Amino acid sequence: MLRQGFSFTTRQDYENCLVTLCENIRSEFSSDFTSLHLGETATLYDDKTIGLEGVARILWGLVPLWAGCGSSFMQQEILAGIKAGTKSSNPGGWGKLCNSHQAFVEMAPMALGLLLTPEKVWEPLSENEKSEFQAWLYQINDYSLPVNNWYFFRVLVNTALQSVGACNTEHKIEEDLQTIESFYLGDGWYSDGKTKQRDYYISFAIHFYSMIYVKFRKESDKVRCERFCTRAKEFAKDFIYWFSENGEAIPYGRSLTYRFAQCAFWCATVFAGVDTFPLGVVKGIINRHFRYWFSKPILDRSGGLTIGYGYPNLNMAEGYNSPGSPYWAFKSFLILALPESHPFWSTKEEPLPKLDSVKKLEHPMMLVSRQDKDNVVVLASGQYPGFDPVHSAEKYAKFAYSSRYGFHVPRSYYKLDQAAPDNMLAFCRDGVYFVRRQCKEVIVEETSIKSIWSPLDGIEVTTVLEICNKGHKRTHTITLDFPCEAVECGFGIPVDNYRDLTKDCQEAKAYIATEKDYSIIQLLAGNGLAGEFLAEPNTNILYPRTAIPYYKFSFEKGTYTICTYVEAGAALRPK
């Protein structure tokens, strides 16, 4: 059921959705239109920048809308904001920036406006206003940026300024593209900087911006653009495995509050004219993805996008998530730049092509299991963001991630229900739970992943994950320098009334079920006690109330081997 009433079948459906979402927040503009006040929560950056973020991020949708059908919806508000925000004498403007300023991020959709619709955001300005706008944008060349996908913001800004004849920074574009080139791993994959981070920033950032670059520079930078197109096609062959038959994508990594930006890569390839799969297949991925998200309670009572994932949830958010941050999802409205006459809109939506039931993804260090069409599961080891944003261990280092069941982030590490360590082996020492974070070594085979890791000094674990039947097997060899307790957890499943949960916890298994879902963890080797618990509310990113099955182990100093089988799925499973 679509909660918001959009069927996401026609171009008009997408336009209606975008316009509705923008109308719902239109009254929150400041009097000079330099800010959108969408909530009271804070970020690492200041309130002025939070307001700018709100204004800028809706441009990811408005600019394609203007380009695709000639609409001028909200153009006057945006123009007024640009004039006042970039006016150097305005104390309430966006002002002078500094190294790694968040405003550099928000320049990217403005650059798209200059590239795609200069008649809306550039040509109506006076010469003095153009000079002020140019000077404010040009600051991105005066300061250092994080060495990751941010370098593409500068590429886009400089490309846009050149496109309107404002300045020539070709040398800077080339330097930044060379830096981005150093992130390339092969087979269409990049890392987000010189890190082990290969998450959605590869799809909705690096490849997304590459496709915009291709759209506007394919003649002047032909060789590089051809390379970007080839890489997008290669990446698509792996990335399609992150999406289920029903439209949802694997929740993995940081910035999940951007929600339907998960399909922005596919929208950008169509925008750039890059054929990754048959157009009907790509259309199906996009349409089903939008339908999935708009069947979820992701809007507040006023119809604004909320911080969270499957529902409003500050617990899972990063420190850079402001009330306007979720509008980064508007990147996927890039398809609105396609006019009604584009084949995308008349092509029949198609299901996913036949995909391997088990797929090794070498560069993100993953194994994907698609043996249940309603639940895509990823086994993962080895990724980790270098700057360690909040809940990094939970977002990158769990053993398994599920499109159907999401994952949990802790409220604390002092009680099991508050730590909620689904799909983790958590060690308890002095009343505190410790989990896997970074791996010392990772080997990815065709059907298994081996990792060596240490949750804290004095404990080392070698873990082998293997896809098996409709679930997976975990074998841990644990060496401890001191006595310790540990808990191994399975998938959390949504539950309404915990008293109605079916529970069967015996020596050889911990099994829980509702009328719609089941989760089981079986002990194949080792000595442990089976159990289950109601997780602290709002720790799961998809469901506000969940239960988790587990095994508890008591170890003395020494070396132990334990082995479990873990599975979860729709409907009751025979016991």
Coordinates of C-alpha atoms in Angstrom, one line a residue:
M1 CA 0.0 0.0 0.0
L2 CA 1.3 3.4 -1.0
R3 CA 0.9 5.7 2.0
Q4 CA 1.3 8.9 0.0
G5 CA -0.9 7.9 -3.0
F6 CA 1.7 8.0 -5.7
S7 CA 1.8 5.0 -8.1
F8 CA 5.2 5.9 -9.7
T9 CA 4.3 4.7 -13.1
T10 CA 4.2 7.9 -15.2
R11 CA 6.3 11.1 -15.4
Q12 CA 3.3 12.9 -14.0
D13 CA 3.4 10.7 -10.9
Y14 CA 7.0 11.7 -10.2
E15 CA 6.3 15.3 -10.8
N16 CA 3.3 15.2 -8.5
C17 CA 5.4 13.6 -5.8
L18 CA 8.1 16.2 -6.1
V19 CA 5.7 19.1 -6.1
T20 CA 3.8 17.8 -3.2
L21 CA 6.9 17.2 -1.1
C22 CA 8.1 20.8 -1.9
E23 CA 4.7 22.3 -1.2
N24 CA 4.6 20.6 2.1
I25 CA 7.7 22.6 3.3
R26 CA 7.2 25.8 1.2
S27 CA 5.9 27.8 4.2
E28 CA 9.2 27.2 6.1
F29 CA 11.3 29.5 3.9
S30 CA 12.9 32.4 5.8
S31 CA 11.6 35.9 4.7
D32 CA 14.7 36.4 2.4
F33 CA 14.5 32.7 1.2
T34 CA 18.1 32.0 2.2
S35 CA 17.0 29.3 4.6
L36 CA 14.4 26.5 5.1
H37 CA 13.7 25.8 8.7
L38 CA 12.6 22.2 8.8
G39 CA 13.2 21.2 12.4
E40 CA 14.9 21.9 15.7
T41 CA 17.7 19.3 15.8
A42 CA 21.4 20.3 15.4
T43 CA 24.4 19.1 13.4
L44 CA 28.1 19.5 13.7
Y45 CA 27.8 22.7 11.5
D46 CA 25.9 25.9 12.3
D47 CA 22.2 26.8 12.0
K48 CA 22.8 29.1 9.0
T49 CA 24.3 26.3 7.1
I50 CA 21.5 24.0 8.1
G51 CA 19.1 26.5 6.6
L52 CA 21.2 26.7 3.4
E53 CA 21.2 22.9 3.2
G54 CA 17.4 22.8 3.1
V55 CA 17.2 25.3 0.2
A56 CA 20.0 23.7 -1.8
R57 CA 18.9 20.1 -1.5
I58 CA 15.5 20.6 -3.0
L59 CA 17.3 21.8 -6.1
W60 CA 18.2 18.2 -6.8
G61 CA 14.5 17.8 -7.7
L62 CA 13.5 21.3 -8.9
V63 CA 16.3 21.7 -11.5
P64 CA 15.3 18.4 -13.3
L65 CA 11.7 19.4 -13.1
W66 CA 12.4 22.8 -14.7
A67 CA 14.5 21.2 -17.4
G68 CA 12.1 18.4 -18.2
C69 CA 8.9 20.3 -18.7
G70 CA 9.7 24.0 -18.6
S71 CA 8.0 24.5 -15.2
S72 CA 8.9 27.5 -13.1
F73 CA 7.7 26.0 -9.9
M74 CA 9.4 27.7 -6.9
Q75 CA 11.9 29.4 -9.2
Q76 CA 11.2 32.8 -7.7
E77 CA 11.9 31.6 -4.1
I78 CA 15.2 30.0 -5.3
L79 CA 16.3 33.1 -7.2
A80 CA 15.6 35.3 -4.2
G81 CA 17.6 33.0 -2.0
I82 CA 20.5 33.0 -4.3
K83 CA 20.5 36.8 -4.6
A84 CA 20.3 37.3 -0.8
G85 CA 22.5 34.4 0.2
T86 CA 25.4 35.3 -2.0
K87 CA 25.2 39.1 -1.5
S88 CA 28.5 39.8 0.2
S89 CA 27.1 42.8 2.2
N90 CA 24.2 40.8 3.6
P91 CA 25.0 39.7 7.2
G92 CA 22.3 37.1 6.9
G93 CA 23.8 35.6 3.8
W94 CA 25.7 32.4 3.3
G95 CA 28.9 34.3 3.8
K96 CA 32.6 33.5 3.8
L97 CA 33.5 29.9 4.1
C98 CA 36.5 27.8 5.4
N99 CA 38.2 24.5 4.9
S100 CA 35.8 21.5 4.5
H101 CA 32.7 23.7 5.0
Q102 CA 29.4 22.0 4.6
A103 CA 28.3 24.7 2.1
F104 CA 30.7 23.2 -0.5
V105 CA 28.4 20.1 -0.5
E106 CA 25.3 22.3 -1.1
M107 CA 27.0 24.0 -4.0
A108 CA 26.6 20.8 -6.1
P109 CA 22.8 21.1 -6.8
M110 CA 23.4 24.8 -7.6
A111 CA 26.0 23.7 -10.1
L112 CA 23.4 21.4 -11.6
G113 CA 21.1 24.4 -12.0
L114 CA 23.8 26.4 -13.8
L115 CA 24.5 23.4 -16.1
L116 CA 21.0 22.3 -16.8
T117 CA 18.8 25.4 -16.4
P118 CA 20.9 28.5 -16.6
E119 CA 17.8 30.4 -17.8
K120 CA 16.3 29.8 -14.4
V121 CA 19.1 30.5 -12.0
W122 CA 21.7 32.5 -13.9
E123 CA 20.3 34.6 -16.8
P124 CA 17.7 36.3 -14.6
L125 CA 20.4 37.8 -12.4
S126 CA 21.9 41.2 -12.9
E127 CA 25.5 41.5 -13.7
N128 CA 26.3 42.4 -10.1
E129 CA 24.3 39.5 -8.8
K130 CA 26.1 37.2 -11.2
S131 CA 29.4 38.4 -9.9
E132 CA 28.3 37.9 -6.3
F133 CA 27.0 34.4 -7.0
Q134 CA 30.2 33.5 -8.9
A135 CA 32.4 34.8 -6.1
W136 CA 30.5 32.8 -3.5
L137 CA 30.7 29.6 -5.5
Y138 CA 34.4 30.2 -6.3
Q139 CA 35.3 29.9 -2.7
I140 CA 35.4 26.1 -3.2
N141 CA 38.7 26.7 -5.0
D142 CA 40.2 28.6 -2.1
Y143 CA 39.9 26.0 0.6
S144 CA 40.8 22.3 1.2
L145 CA 38.2 19.6 1.0
P146 CA 38.1 16.1 2.4
V147 CA 39.9 13.8 0.0
N148 CA 36.9 11.7 -1.1
N149 CA 33.7 12.2 -3.1
W150 CA 33.8 15.9 -2.1
Y151 CA 36.3 16.5 -4.9
F152 CA 33.5 16.0 -7.4
F153 CA 31.7 19.0 -5.8
R154 CA 34.5 21.2 -7.0
V155 CA 34.6 19.5 -10.4
L156 CA 30.8 20.2 -10.8
V157 CA 31.1 23.8 -9.6
N158 CA 34.0 24.7 -11.9
T159 CA 32.4 22.9 -14.8
A160 CA 29.2 24.9 -14.2
L161 CA 31.0 28.3 -13.8
Q162 CA 32.8 27.6 -17.1
S163 CA 29.5 26.7 -18.8
V164 CA 28.1 30.2 -18.1
G165 CA 31.3 31.9 -19.0
A166 CA 32.0 33.0 -15.4
C167 CA 35.6 31.7 -15.2
N168 CA 38.1 29.2 -16.6
T169 CA 39.3 26.7 -14.1
E170 CA 40.1 23.8 -16.4
H171 CA 43.4 23.1 -14.6
K172 CA 41.6 22.7 -11.3
I173 CA 39.0 20.4 -12.9
E174 CA 41.8 18.2 -14.2
E175 CA 43.7 18.1 -10.9
D176 CA 40.5 17.1 -9.0
L177 CA 39.6 14.4 -11.6
Q178 CA 43.1 13.0 -11.3
T179 CA 42.6 12.7 -7.5
I180 CA 39.2 11.0 -8.0
E181 CA 40.9 8.6 -10.5
S182 CA 43.2 7.5 -7.7
F183 CA 40.2 6.1 -5.9
Y184 CA 39.4 3.7 -8.7
L185 CA 39.7 0.0 -7.7
G186 CA 38.6 -1.8 -10.9
D187 CA 35.5 -3.5 -12.3
G188 CA 33.5 -0.2 -12.0
W189 CA 34.2 0.2 -8.3
Y190 CA 35.8 3.1 -6.4
S191 CA 36.5 3.6 -2.8
D192 CA 35.3 6.8 -1.2
G193 CA 38.8 8.2 -0.8
K194 CA 41.8 6.2 0.3
T195 CA 39.6 4.1 2.7
K196 CA 38.0 0.7 2.9
Q197 CA 34.6 2.4 2.4
R198 CA 32.6 1.1 -0.6
D199 CA 29.0 1.9 0.2
Y200 CA 26.2 4.0 -1.4
Y201 CA 28.7 6.9 -1.8
I202 CA 30.1 4.9 -4.8
S203 CA 26.7 4.8 -6.4
F204 CA 24.9 8.0 -5.4
A205 CA 28.0 10.2 -5.2
I206 CA 31.0 9.2 -7.4
H207 CA 29.1 7.5 -10.2
F208 CA 26.2 9.9 -10.0
Y209 CA 28.4 12.9 -10.4
S210 CA 30.4 11.1 -13.2
M211 CA 27.1 10.8 -15.1
I212 CA 26.4 14.5 -14.8
Y213 CA 29.9 15.2 -16.0
V214 CA 29.4 12.9 -19.0
K215 CA 26.1 14.7 -19.9
F216 CA 27.8 18.0 -20.2
R217 CA 31.4 17.2 -21.1
K218 CA 31.2 14.2 -23.4
E219 CA 32.4 16.2 -26.4
S220 CA 35.1 18.3 -24.7
D221 CA 36.5 15.4 -22.6
K222 CA 35.6 12.5 -24.7
V223 CA 38.1 9.9 -23.6
R224 CA 37.4 10.4 -19.9
C225 CA 33.6 10.4 -20.4
E226 CA 33.8 7.1 -22.3
R227 CA 35.8 5.7 -19.4
F228 CA 33.2 6.9 -16.9
C229 CA 30.4 5.3 -19.1
T230 CA 32.3 2.0 -19.3
R231 CA 32.8 2.0 -15.5
A232 CA 29.1 2.7 -14.8
K233 CA 28.2 -0.3 -17.0
E234 CA 30.6 -2.5 -15.1
F235 CA 29.5 -1.2 -11.7
A236 CA 25.8 -1.8 -12.6
K237 CA 26.5 -5.6 -13.0
D238 CA 27.4 -5.8 -9.3
F239 CA 25.1 -3.0 -7.9
I240 CA 22.0 -4.6 -9.2
Y241 CA 22.5 -7.3 -6.6
W242 CA 21.9 -4.8 -3.9
F243 CA 18.2 -4.5 -4.9
S244 CA 15.4 -7.0 -4.2
E245 CA 12.6 -8.1 -6.5
N246 CA 10.2 -5.8 -4.5
G247 CA 12.3 -2.7 -4.9
E248 CA 14.0 -2.3 -1.6
A249 CA 17.8 -2.0 -1.4
I250 CA 20.2 -3.5 1.2
P251 CA 20.5 -1.1 4.1
Y252 CA 24.3 -0.8 4.6
G253 CA 26.7 1.9 5.5
R254 CA 26.3 5.6 6.5
S255 CA 23.9 8.3 5.3
L256 CA 21.0 5.9 5.1
T257 CA 18.7 8.8 5.9
Y258 CA 19.0 9.7 2.2
R259 CA 16.7 6.8 1.6
F260 CA 15.5 6.8 -2.1
A261 CA 18.9 8.2 -3.2
Q262 CA 19.8 4.5 -3.2
C263 CA 18.4 4.4 -6.8
A264 CA 20.0 7.7 -7.9
F265 CA 22.7 5.8 -9.8
W266 CA 20.1 4.2 -12.1
C267 CA 18.4 7.6 -12.6
A268 CA 21.7 9.2 -13.5
T269 CA 22.6 6.5 -16.1
V270 CA 19.3 7.1 -17.9
F271 CA 19.9 10.9 -17.7
A272 CA 23.3 10.5 -19.3
G273 CA 22.2 8.0 -21.9
V274 CA 24.3 5.2 -20.6
D275 CA 22.8 1.7 -21.2
T276 CA 23.5 -0.5 -18.2
F277 CA 20.6 -2.9 -18.6
P278 CA 17.5 -2.8 -20.9
L279 CA 15.6 0.4 -20.2
G280 CA 12.6 -1.5 -19.0
V281 CA 14.7 -3.3 -16.3
V282 CA 16.2 0.0 -15.1
K283 CA 12.7 1.6 -15.1
G284 CA 11.5 -1.3 -13.0
I285 CA 14.3 -0.8 -10.4
I286 CA 13.5 2.9 -10.1
N287 CA 9.7 2.6 -10.0
R288 CA 9.6 -0.3 -7.5
H289 CA 12.2 1.5 -5.3
F290 CA 10.1 4.7 -5.1
R291 CA 7.0 2.6 -4.4
Y292 CA 8.8 0.8 -1.6
W293 CA 9.9 4.0 0.1
F294 CA 6.5 5.7 -0.2
S295 CA 4.8 2.8 1.4
K296 CA 6.9 3.6 4.5
P297 CA 6.1 6.2 7.3
I298 CA 9.0 8.4 6.2
L299 CA 7.1 11.7 6.3
D300 CA 6.2 13.8 9.4
R301 CA 2.7 15.1 10.1
S302 CA 3.3 18.1 7.8
G303 CA 4.5 15.9 5.0
G304 CA 8.2 16.7 5.3
L305 CA 10.9 14.0 5.0
T306 CA 12.2 12.9 8.4
I307 CA 15.7 11.9 9.7
G308 CA 15.7 8.1 9.9
Y309 CA 15.3 5.2 7.6
G310 CA 12.2 3.0 7.7
Y311 CA 10.6 5.5 10.1
P312 CA 11.6 8.7 11.9
N313 CA 14.7 7.8 14.0
L314 CA 17.4 10.1 15.3
N315 CA 19.1 7.2 17.1
M316 CA 20.6 5.9 13.8
A317 CA 21.6 9.3 12.4
E318 CA 25.1 10.8 11.9
G319 CA 26.2 14.1 13.3
Y320 CA 25.9 15.7 9.9
N321 CA 22.2 14.8 9.5
S322 CA 20.2 18.0 9.7
P323 CA 16.4 18.2 9.3
G324 CA 17.1 19.1 5.6
S325 CA 19.6 16.3 5.0
P326 CA 17.0 13.7 3.9
Y327 CA 16.3 15.9 0.8
W328 CA 19.5 14.5 -0.6
A329 CA 17.1 11.8 -1.7
F330 CA 15.9 14.2 -4.4
K331 CA 18.9 13.2 -6.5
S332 CA 16.7 10.4 -7.8
F333 CA 14.3 12.9 -9.2
L334 CA 17.0 13.5 -11.9
I335 CA 14.8 11.4 -14.2
L336 CA 12.4 14.4 -14.3
A337 CA 14.9 16.0 -16.6
L338 CA 13.8 13.5 -19.2
P339 CA 11.0 15.1 -21.2
E340 CA 7.7 13.2 -21.7
S341 CA 8.9 12.2 -25.2
H342 CA 11.9 10.3 -23.8
P343 CA 11.6 6.5 -24.2
F344 CA 12.0 6.0 -20.5
W345 CA 8.4 7.1 -19.9
S346 CA 6.8 4.9 -22.6
T347 CA 9.0 1.8 -22.0
K348 CA 7.2 -1.0 -20.2
E349 CA 8.5 -1.6 -16.7
E350 CA 10.3 -5.0 -16.4
P351 CA 11.3 -7.2 -13.5
L352 CA 14.9 -7.8 -12.6
P353 CA 16.8 -10.1 -14.9
K354 CA 17.8 -13.6 -13.8
L355 CA 20.5 -13.1 -11.2
D356 CA 22.8 -15.6 -9.5
S357 CA 21.4 -16.9 -6.3
V358 CA 24.9 -16.4 -4.7
K359 CA 27.2 -13.7 -5.9
K360 CA 30.7 -12.7 -4.8
L361 CA 31.3 -8.9 -4.9
E362 CA 35.0 -8.6 -4.7
H363 CA 35.6 -4.9 -4.2
P364 CA 33.0 -4.3 -1.5
M365 CA 34.1 -7.6 0.1
M366 CA 30.6 -9.1 0.1
L367 CA 28.7 -12.2 -0.7
V368 CA 25.1 -11.7 -1.8
S369 CA 22.5 -14.4 -1.2
R370 CA 19.3 -14.0 -3.3
Q371 CA 17.9 -17.5 -2.5
D372 CA 14.7 -15.9 -1.1
K373 CA 13.2 -13.3 -3.4
D374 CA 11.6 -11.4 -0.5
N375 CA 14.9 -11.1 1.4
V376 CA 18.3 -10.2 -0.1
V377 CA 21.1 -10.9 2.4
V378 CA 24.6 -9.6 2.2
L379 CA 27.5 -11.2 4.2
A380 CA 30.2 -8.6 4.8
S381 CA 33.6 -8.2 6.3
G382 CA 36.4 -5.6 5.9
Q383 CA 34.7 -2.3 5.1
Y384 CA 35.1 0.6 7.5
P385 CA 34.9 4.4 7.2
G386 CA 38.2 6.1 8.1
F387 CA 36.6 9.0 10.0
D388 CA 34.5 6.7 12.2
P389 CA 31.0 8.3 12.1
V390 CA 28.5 7.2 14.7
H391 CA 27.5 3.5 14.8
S392 CA 30.2 2.6 12.3
A393 CA 30.6 -0.9 13.6
E394 CA 26.9 -1.5 13.2
K395 CA 26.6 0.1 9.7
Y396 CA 29.7 -1.7 8.3
A397 CA 31.0 -4.6 10.4
K398 CA 28.0 -6.9 11.1
F399 CA 28.2 -10.4 9.7
A400 CA 25.0 -10.0 7.7
Y401 CA 22.7 -7.3 6.4
S402 CA 19.1 -7.9 5.1
S403 CA 16.8 -6.0 2.8
R404 CA 13.8 -7.3 4.8
Y405 CA 15.1 -6.9 8.3
G406 CA 17.6 -4.0 8.3
F407 CA 19.9 -3.9 11.2
H408 CA 20.1 -2.5 14.8
V409 CA 22.2 0.4 16.2
P410 CA 22.7 0.5 20.0
R411 CA 21.4 2.8 22.6
S412 CA 24.2 1.7 24.9
Y413 CA 26.7 -1.1 25.3
Y414 CA 25.8 -1.8 28.9
K415 CA 22.7 -4.1 28.5
L416 CA 22.1 -6.7 25.8
D417 CA 18.7 -5.3 24.8
Q418 CA 20.2 -1.8 24.5
A419 CA 23.2 -3.0 22.5
A420 CA 20.9 -5.1 20.3
P421 CA 23.8 -6.7 18.5
D422 CA 21.9 -8.5 15.7
N423 CA 24.2 -10.5 13.4
M424 CA 27.2 -9.9 15.6
L425 CA 29.3 -11.8 18.1
A426 CA 29.5 -9.5 21.2
F427 CA 31.9 -10.1 24.0
C428 CA 30.9 -8.8 27.5
R429 CA 33.7 -7.7 29.8
D430 CA 33.2 -5.6 33.0
G431 CA 29.6 -5.1 32.0
V432 CA 30.3 -3.7 28.6
Y433 CA 29.7 -5.3 25.2
F434 CA 32.4 -5.2 22.6
V435 CA 31.8 -6.0 18.9
R436 CA 33.7 -6.3 15.7
R437 CA 34.8 -3.0 14.2
Q438 CA 37.8 -3.2 11.8
C439 CA 39.2 -6.4 10.4
K440 CA 42.9 -7.2 10.5
E441 CA 42.6 -9.5 7.4
V442 CA 39.8 -10.4 5.0
I443 CA 39.7 -13.2 2.3
V444 CA 36.6 -13.3 0.1
E445 CA 36.0 -16.6 -1.7
E446 CA 33.1 -17.6 -4.0
T447 CA 30.8 -18.8 -1.2
S448 CA 32.7 -17.8 2.0
I449 CA 34.4 -14.8 3.7
K450 CA 37.2 -15.3 6.2
S451 CA 38.1 -12.4 8.6
I452 CA 40.5 -11.9 11.5
W453 CA 39.5 -9.3 14.0
S454 CA 39.7 -8.3 17.7
P455 CA 36.9 -6.6 19.6
L456 CA 39.3 -5.6 22.4
D457 CA 42.9 -6.3 23.5
G458 CA 43.2 -9.9 24.7
I459 CA 40.7 -11.4 22.3
E460 CA 41.3 -12.4 18.7
V461 CA 38.7 -14.1 16.5
T462 CA 38.9 -15.8 13.1
T463 CA 35.5 -15.9 11.5
V464 CA 34.4 -17.8 8.5
L465 CA 31.0 -16.9 7.0
E466 CA 29.5 -19.3 4.5
I467 CA 26.2 -19.1 2.5
C468 CA 24.3 -22.3 3.3
N469 CA 20.7 -23.3 2.3
K470 CA 18.4 -20.3 2.8
G471 CA 20.7 -18.8 5.5
H472 CA 24.4 -18.8 6.4
K473 CA 26.8 -20.6 8.7
R474 CA 29.3 -18.8 11.0
T475 CA 32.4 -20.5 12.4
H476 CA 34.4 -18.6 15.0
T477 CA 37.8 -19.6 16.4
I478 CA 38.3 -17.5 19.5
T479 CA 41.4 -17.0 21.5
L480 CA 41.1 -15.3 24.9
D481 CA 43.7 -14.1 27.4
F482 CA 41.0 -14.0 30.1
P483 CA 37.6 -15.4 31.0
C484 CA 34.7 -13.7 29.2
E485 CA 31.1 -14.1 28.2
A486 CA 29.9 -13.7 24.6
V487 CA 26.6 -13.5 22.8
E488 CA 26.0 -14.4 19.2
C489 CA 22.8 -13.0 17.7
G490 CA 20.6 -13.8 14.6
F491 CA 18.3 -11.4 12.7
G492 CA 15.9 -9.2 14.5
I493 CA 12.3 -9.4 13.3
P494 CA 9.5 -6.9 13.7
V495 CA 7.0 -7.7 16.5
D496 CA 3.9 -5.8 17.8
N497 CA 3.0 -7.5 21.0
Y498 CA 6.0 -9.3 22.5
R499 CA 3.8 -11.6 24.5
D500 CA 2.4 -13.0 21.3
L501 CA 5.8 -13.9 19.9
T502 CA 6.4 -17.7 19.3
K503 CA 9.5 -18.7 21.1
D504 CA 11.3 -22.1 21.0
C505 CA 14.7 -21.9 22.7
Q506 CA 16.3 -25.3 23.3
E507 CA 19.8 -26.6 23.6
A508 CA 20.3 -26.8 19.8
K509 CA 18.4 -23.7 18.6
A510 CA 16.8 -20.4 19.4
Y511 CA 13.7 -19.8 17.3
I512 CA 11.2 -16.9 17.3
A513 CA 8.3 -16.2 15.0
T514 CA 5.3 -14.0 14.3
E515 CA 2.5 -14.5 11.8
K516 CA 4.7 -12.9 9.2
D517 CA 8.3 -13.6 10.0
Y518 CA 10.7 -16.1 11.7
S519 CA 14.3 -15.9 12.8
I520 CA 16.4 -18.9 13.9
I521 CA 19.9 -19.5 15.1
Q522 CA 21.1 -23.1 15.5
L523 CA 24.2 -24.2 17.5
L524 CA 26.2 -26.6 15.4
A525 CA 29.4 -26.7 17.5
G526 CA 30.3 -25.4 21.0
N527 CA 28.4 -25.1 24.2
G528 CA 25.9 -22.3 24.7
L529 CA 22.5 -21.4 26.1
A530 CA 19.7 -20.4 23.7
G531 CA 17.6 -17.3 24.3
E532 CA 15.7 -14.4 22.8
F533 CA 15.0 -10.8 23.9
L534 CA 13.0 -7.8 23.0
A535 CA 15.4 -5.2 21.7
E536 CA 15.3 -1.6 23.0
P537 CA 12.7 0.2 21.0
N538 CA 13.9 2.2 17.9
T539 CA 17.2 0.4 17.7
N540 CA 16.3 -1.3 14.4
I541 CA 16.5 1.0 11.4
L542 CA 13.4 -0.5 9.6
Y543 CA 11.1 -1.4 12.5
P544 CA 10.6 0.4 15.8
R545 CA 10.0 -2.8 17.8
T546 CA 11.9 -6.1 17.3
A547 CA 12.9 -9.3 18.9
I548 CA 16.3 -11.1 18.4
P549 CA 17.3 -14.8 19.0
Y550 CA 20.7 -15.5 20.4
Y551 CA 23.2 -17.9 22.0
K552 CA 25.2 -17.1 25.1
F553 CA 28.6 -18.5 25.8
S554 CA 30.9 -18.6 28.8
F555 CA 34.6 -18.9 28.0
E556 CA 37.7 -19.4 30.2
K557 CA 41.1 -18.3 29.1
G558 CA 42.1 -20.4 26.0
T559 CA 41.0 -21.2 22.4
Y560 CA 37.5 -22.2 21.4
T561 CA 35.5 -22.9 18.3
I562 CA 31.8 -22.3 17.9
C563 CA 29.6 -22.7 14.9
T564 CA 26.1 -21.5 14.2
Y565 CA 23.6 -21.5 11.4
V566 CA 21.4 -18.3 11.0
E567 CA 18.3 -17.8 8.9
A568 CA 15.3 -15.5 8.8
G569 CA 12.4 -15.1 6.4
A570 CA 8.8 -14.5 5.6
A571 CA 6.0 -16.6 7.1
L572 CA 6.4 -19.4 9.6
R573 CA 9.2 -21.9 9.1
P574 CA 8.5 -25.5 10.1
K575 CA 10.3 -26.1 13.4

